[in-house]
């Protein structure tokens, strides 16, 4: 369905490989048992749908213990969700909110240093394709919504 759009994007070959790997084998994909909060996101431009479910650490409510996602979408969206779920694992909610802002900046071609040597670096090139930025951002804006629901 989205393959025609995907071929228009020409990213660095190594980056492309990382994105495809996450798309084929998404990390933390599936429903989360006893999720504490969840949010749904939809990108009408591309048809991407994401549901993000989260659980905080019972011993430390300010930390996110687990993040899982379900949904369907293009490779950029699914890879972004997969990378995000790994990236935020075990982080403090305050830090995650900053991370979401950093990722937003990354999609403007800024804050590159914040993602250096992480898989998310592979999404750097997406900022050159404005129509795909929404695809990459969707999981993050959905996570933000979920995170705001667990705040005390
Ligand atoms: Zn998309």
PDB file of C-alpha atoms and ligand atoms in Angstrom:
ATOM      1  CA  UNK A   1       0.000   0.000   0.000  1.00  0.00           C
ATOM      2  CA  UNK A   2       2.738   2.433   0.949  1.00  0.00           C
ATOM      3  CA  UNK A   3       5.472   0.969  -1.224  1.00  0.00           C
ATOM      4  CA  UNK A   4       5.092   3.615  -3.902  1.00  0.00           C
ATOM      5  CA  UNK A   5       5.782   6.315  -1.331  1.00  0.00           C
ATOM      6  CA  UNK A   6       8.641   4.375   0.167  1.00  0.00           C
ATOM      7  CA  UNK A   7      10.535   4.187  -3.102  1.00  0.00           C
ATOM      8  CA  UNK A   8      10.579   7.983  -3.310  1.00  0.00           C
ATOM      9  CA  UNK A   9      12.696   8.202  -0.230  1.00  0.00           C
ATOM     10  CA  UNK A  10      16.402   7.808  -0.816  1.00  0.00           C
ATOM     11  CA  UNK A  11      18.207   7.534   2.460  1.00  0.00           C
ATOM     12  CA  UNK A  12      21.750   6.565   3.193  1.00  0.00           C
ATOM     13  CA  UNK A  13      22.104   2.806   2.558  1.00  0.00           C
ATOM     14  CA  UNK A  14      23.150   1.986   6.114  1.00  0.00           C
ATOM     15  CA  UNK A  15      20.289   4.022   7.513  1.00  0.00           C
ATOM     16  CA  UNK A  16      17.905   2.321   5.100  1.00  0.00           C
ATOM     17  CA  UNK A  17      19.080  -1.053   6.387  1.00  0.00           C
ATOM     18  CA  UNK A  18      18.465  -0.120  10.043  1.00  0.00           C
ATOM     19  CA  UNK A  19      14.984   1.165   9.179  1.00  0.00           C
ATOM     20  CA  UNK A  20      14.101  -1.992   7.249  1.00  0.00           C
ATOM     21  CA  UNK A  21      15.374  -4.172  10.075  1.00  0.00           C
ATOM     22  CA  UNK A  22      13.058  -2.450  12.567  1.00  0.00           C
ATOM     23  CA  UNK A  23      10.193  -2.575  10.088  1.00  0.00           C
ATOM     24  CA  UNK A  24      10.585  -6.313   9.469  1.00  0.00           C
ATOM     25  CA  UNK A  25      11.232  -7.194  13.079  1.00  0.00           C
ATOM     26  CA  UNK A  26       9.619  -4.480  15.208  1.00  0.00           C
ATOM     27  CA  UNK A  27      10.762  -4.423  18.847  1.00  0.00           C
ATOM     28  CA  UNK A  28       8.097  -4.278  21.555  1.00  0.00           C
ATOM     29  CA  UNK A  29       5.299  -4.866  19.066  1.00  0.00           C
ATOM     30  CA  UNK A  30       2.062  -6.198  20.528  1.00  0.00           C
ATOM     31  CA  UNK A  31      -0.377  -5.455  23.313  1.00  0.00           C
ATOM     32  CA  UNK A  32       0.968  -4.673  26.776  1.00  0.00           C
ATOM     33  CA  UNK A  33      -0.498  -6.707  29.628  1.00  0.00           C
ATOM     34  CA  UNK A  34      -1.963  -4.536  32.366  1.00  0.00           C
ATOM     35  CA  UNK A  35      -1.044  -1.313  30.593  1.00  0.00           C
ATOM     36  CA  UNK A  36      -1.349   1.773  32.745  1.00  0.00           C
ATOM     37  CA  UNK A  37      -2.106   4.193  29.954  1.00  0.00           C
ATOM     38  CA  UNK A  38      -2.529   4.136  26.225  1.00  0.00           C
ATOM     39  CA  UNK A  39      -3.050   6.504  23.339  1.00  0.00           C
ATOM     40  CA  UNK A  40      -3.910   6.190  19.693  1.00  0.00           C
ATOM     41  CA  UNK A  41      -2.487   8.154  16.807  1.00  0.00           C
ATOM     42  CA  UNK A  42      -3.449   8.436  13.159  1.00  0.00           C
ATOM     43  CA  UNK A  43      -1.688  10.078  10.257  1.00  0.00           C
ATOM     44  CA  UNK A  44      -4.307  10.611   7.530  1.00  0.00           C
ATOM     45  CA  UNK A  45      -1.696  11.710   4.976  1.00  0.00           C
ATOM     46  CA  UNK A  46      -0.124   8.262   4.854  1.00  0.00           C
ATOM     47  CA  UNK A  47      -2.690   6.083   6.639  1.00  0.00           C
ATOM     48  CA  UNK A  48      -0.387   5.195   9.547  1.00  0.00           C
ATOM     49  CA  UNK A  49      -2.092   4.046  12.737  1.00  0.00           C
ATOM     50  CA  UNK A  50      -0.309   3.513  16.035  1.00  0.00           C
ATOM     51  CA  UNK A  51      -1.460   2.581  19.504  1.00  0.00           C
ATOM     52  CA  UNK A  52       1.093   3.029  22.269  1.00  0.00           C
ATOM     53  CA  UNK A  53       0.686   1.357  25.664  1.00  0.00           C
ATOM     54  CA  UNK A  54       2.865   2.097  28.663  1.00  0.00           C
ATOM     55  CA  UNK A  55       3.503   0.909  32.181  1.00  0.00           C
ATOM     56  CA  UNK A  56       5.488   2.716  34.852  1.00  0.00           C
ATOM     57  CA  UNK A  57       7.794   1.028  37.322  1.00  0.00           C
ATOM     58  CA  UNK A  58       5.722   0.089  40.410  1.00  0.00           C
ATOM     59  CA  UNK A  59       8.772   0.841  42.579  1.00  0.00           C
ATOM     60  CA  UNK A  60       9.416   4.171  40.911  1.00  0.00           C
ATOM     61  CA  UNK A  61       6.387   5.741  39.269  1.00  0.00           C
ATOM     62  CA  UNK A  62       8.500   8.432  37.628  1.00  0.00           C
ATOM     63  CA  UNK A  63      10.173   5.793  35.428  1.00  0.00           C
ATOM     64  CA  UNK A  64       8.706   4.069  32.419  1.00  0.00           C
ATOM     65  CA  UNK A  65       9.121   0.331  32.742  1.00  0.00           C
ATOM     66  CA  UNK A  66       7.669  -0.803  29.457  1.00  0.00           C
ATOM     67  CA  UNK A  67       6.414   0.664  26.186  1.00  0.00           C
ATOM     68  CA  UNK A  68       4.680  -1.435  23.568  1.00  0.00           C
ATOM     69  CA  UNK A  69       2.899  -0.549  20.375  1.00  0.00           C
ATOM     70  CA  UNK A  70       0.502  -1.985  17.839  1.00  0.00           C
ATOM     71  CA  UNK A  71      -0.832  -0.671  14.563  1.00  0.00           C
ATOM     72  CA  UNK A  72       0.074  -0.565  10.939  1.00  0.00           C
ATOM     73  CA  UNK A  73       1.781   1.903   8.728  1.00  0.00           C
ATOM     74  CA  UNK A  74       4.651   2.572   6.401  1.00  0.00           C
ATOM     75  CA  UNK A  75       8.203   1.467   7.140  1.00  0.00           C
ATOM     76  CA  UNK A  76       9.223   4.897   8.466  1.00  0.00           C
ATOM     77  CA  UNK A  77       6.370   4.965  10.982  1.00  0.00           C
ATOM     78  CA  UNK A  78       6.781   1.375  12.154  1.00  0.00           C
ATOM     79  CA  UNK A  79      10.563   1.661  12.395  1.00  0.00           C
ATOM     80  CA  UNK A  80      10.245   4.913  14.336  1.00  0.00           C
ATOM     81  CA  UNK A  81       7.817   3.255  16.792  1.00  0.00           C
ATOM     82  CA  UNK A  82      10.097   0.251  17.227  1.00  0.00           C
ATOM     83  CA  UNK A  83      13.200   2.389  17.816  1.00  0.00           C
ATOM     84  CA  UNK A  84      11.280   4.694  20.155  1.00  0.00           C
ATOM     85  CA  UNK A  85      10.038   1.799  22.298  1.00  0.00           C
ATOM     86  CA  UNK A  86      13.638   0.693  22.851  1.00  0.00           C
ATOM     87  CA  UNK A  87      14.931   4.204  23.330  1.00  0.00           C
ATOM     88  CA  UNK A  88      12.579   5.212  26.152  1.00  0.00           C
ATOM     89  CA  UNK A  89      12.716   1.940  28.091  1.00  0.00           C
ATOM     90  CA  UNK A  90      13.615   2.488  31.742  1.00  0.00           C
ATOM     91  CA  UNK A  91      13.911   6.248  31.336  1.00  0.00           C
ATOM     92  CA  UNK A  92      12.377   8.807  33.623  1.00  0.00           C
ATOM     93  CA  UNK A  93       9.158  10.385  32.379  1.00  0.00           C
ATOM     94  CA  UNK A  94      10.720  13.855  32.577  1.00  0.00           C
ATOM     95  CA  UNK A  95      13.600  12.649  30.408  1.00  0.00           C
ATOM     96  CA  UNK A  96      11.197  11.044  27.944  1.00  0.00           C
ATOM     97  CA  UNK A  97       9.320  14.299  27.489  1.00  0.00           C
ATOM     98  CA  UNK A  98      12.604  15.989  26.634  1.00  0.00           C
ATOM     99  CA  UNK A  99      13.451  13.132  24.307  1.00  0.00           C
ATOM    100  CA  UNK A 100      10.167  13.638  22.464  1.00  0.00           C
ATOM    101  CA  UNK A 101      11.065  17.314  21.967  1.00  0.00           C
ATOM    102  CA  UNK A 102      14.550  16.324  20.789  1.00  0.00           C
ATOM    103  CA  UNK A 103      13.070  13.951  18.260  1.00  0.00           C
ATOM    104  CA  UNK A 104      10.766  16.725  17.025  1.00  0.00           C
ATOM    105  CA  UNK A 105      13.870  18.846  16.551  1.00  0.00           C
ATOM    106  CA  UNK A 106      15.627  15.990  14.767  1.00  0.00           C
ATOM    107  CA  UNK A 107      12.814  16.054  12.230  1.00  0.00           C
ATOM    108  CA  UNK A 108      13.683  19.723  11.636  1.00  0.00           C
ATOM    109  CA  UNK A 109      17.293  18.733  11.038  1.00  0.00           C
ATOM    110  CA  UNK A 110      18.395  19.804  14.539  1.00  0.00           C
ATOM    111  CA  UNK A 111      19.503  18.017  17.746  1.00  0.00           C
ATOM    112  CA  UNK A 112      21.474  15.433  15.771  1.00  0.00           C
ATOM    113  CA  UNK A 113      23.938  15.020  18.642  1.00  0.00           C
ATOM    114  CA  UNK A 114      21.125  13.758  20.915  1.00  0.00           C
ATOM    115  CA  UNK A 115      20.714  10.659  18.764  1.00  0.00           C
ATOM    116  CA  UNK A 116      24.275   9.988  17.765  1.00  0.00           C
ATOM    117  CA  UNK A 117      25.136   6.265  17.763  1.00  0.00           C
ATOM    118  CA  UNK A 118      21.534   5.192  18.382  1.00  0.00           C
ATOM    119  CA  UNK A 119      19.303   3.494  15.814  1.00  0.00           C
ATOM    120  CA  UNK A 120      17.193   6.647  15.774  1.00  0.00           C
ATOM    121  CA  UNK A 121      20.049   8.365  13.985  1.00  0.00           C
ATOM    122  CA  UNK A 122      18.854   6.400  10.949  1.00  0.00           C
ATOM    123  CA  UNK A 123      15.757   8.615  10.793  1.00  0.00           C
ATOM    124  CA  UNK A 124      17.839  11.796  10.441  1.00  0.00           C
ATOM    125  CA  UNK A 125      17.388  11.804   6.654  1.00  0.00           C
ATOM    126  CA  UNK A 126      13.605  11.872   6.970  1.00  0.00           C
ATOM    127  CA  UNK A 127      13.757  15.622   7.693  1.00  0.00           C
ATOM    128  CA  UNK A 128      14.503  16.131   3.989  1.00  0.00           C
ATOM    129  CA  UNK A 129      11.127  14.617   3.087  1.00  0.00           C
ATOM    130  CA  UNK A 130       8.465  16.850   4.692  1.00  0.00           C
ATOM    131  CA  UNK A 131       5.615  14.497   3.791  1.00  0.00           C
ATOM    132  CA  UNK A 132       7.295  11.670   5.737  1.00  0.00           C
ATOM    133  CA  UNK A 133       8.051  13.679   8.888  1.00  0.00           C
ATOM    134  CA  UNK A 134       4.516  13.030  10.130  1.00  0.00           C
ATOM    135  CA  UNK A 135       5.115   9.281   9.673  1.00  0.00           C
ATOM    136  CA  UNK A 136       8.223   9.348  11.872  1.00  0.00           C
ATOM    137  CA  UNK A 137       6.666  11.695  14.449  1.00  0.00           C
ATOM    138  CA  UNK A 138       3.392   9.830  14.914  1.00  0.00           C
ATOM    139  CA  UNK A 139       4.638   7.236  17.462  1.00  0.00           C
ATOM    140  CA  UNK A 140       6.300  10.023  19.483  1.00  0.00           C
ATOM    141  CA  UNK A 141       3.270  12.294  19.632  1.00  0.00           C
ATOM    142  CA  UNK A 142       1.194   9.243  20.581  1.00  0.00           C
ATOM    143  CA  UNK A 143       3.662   8.330  23.327  1.00  0.00           C
ATOM    144  CA  UNK A 144       3.486  11.895  24.611  1.00  0.00           C
ATOM    145  CA  UNK A 145      -0.277  11.581  24.942  1.00  0.00           C
ATOM    146  CA  UNK A 146       0.057   8.275  26.821  1.00  0.00           C
ATOM    147  CA  UNK A 147       2.763   9.640  29.137  1.00  0.00           C
ATOM    148  CA  UNK A 148       0.620  12.650  30.029  1.00  0.00           C
ATOM    149  CA  UNK A 149      -2.074  10.270  31.263  1.00  0.00           C
ATOM    150  CA  UNK A 150       0.158   8.668  33.918  1.00  0.00           C
ATOM    151  CA  UNK A 151       1.353  11.925  35.363  1.00  0.00           C
ATOM    152  CA  UNK A 152       0.454  12.425  39.008  1.00  0.00           C
TER     153      UNK A 152
HETATM  154 ZN1  LIG B   1       3.719   6.760   6.850  1.00  0.00          ZN
END
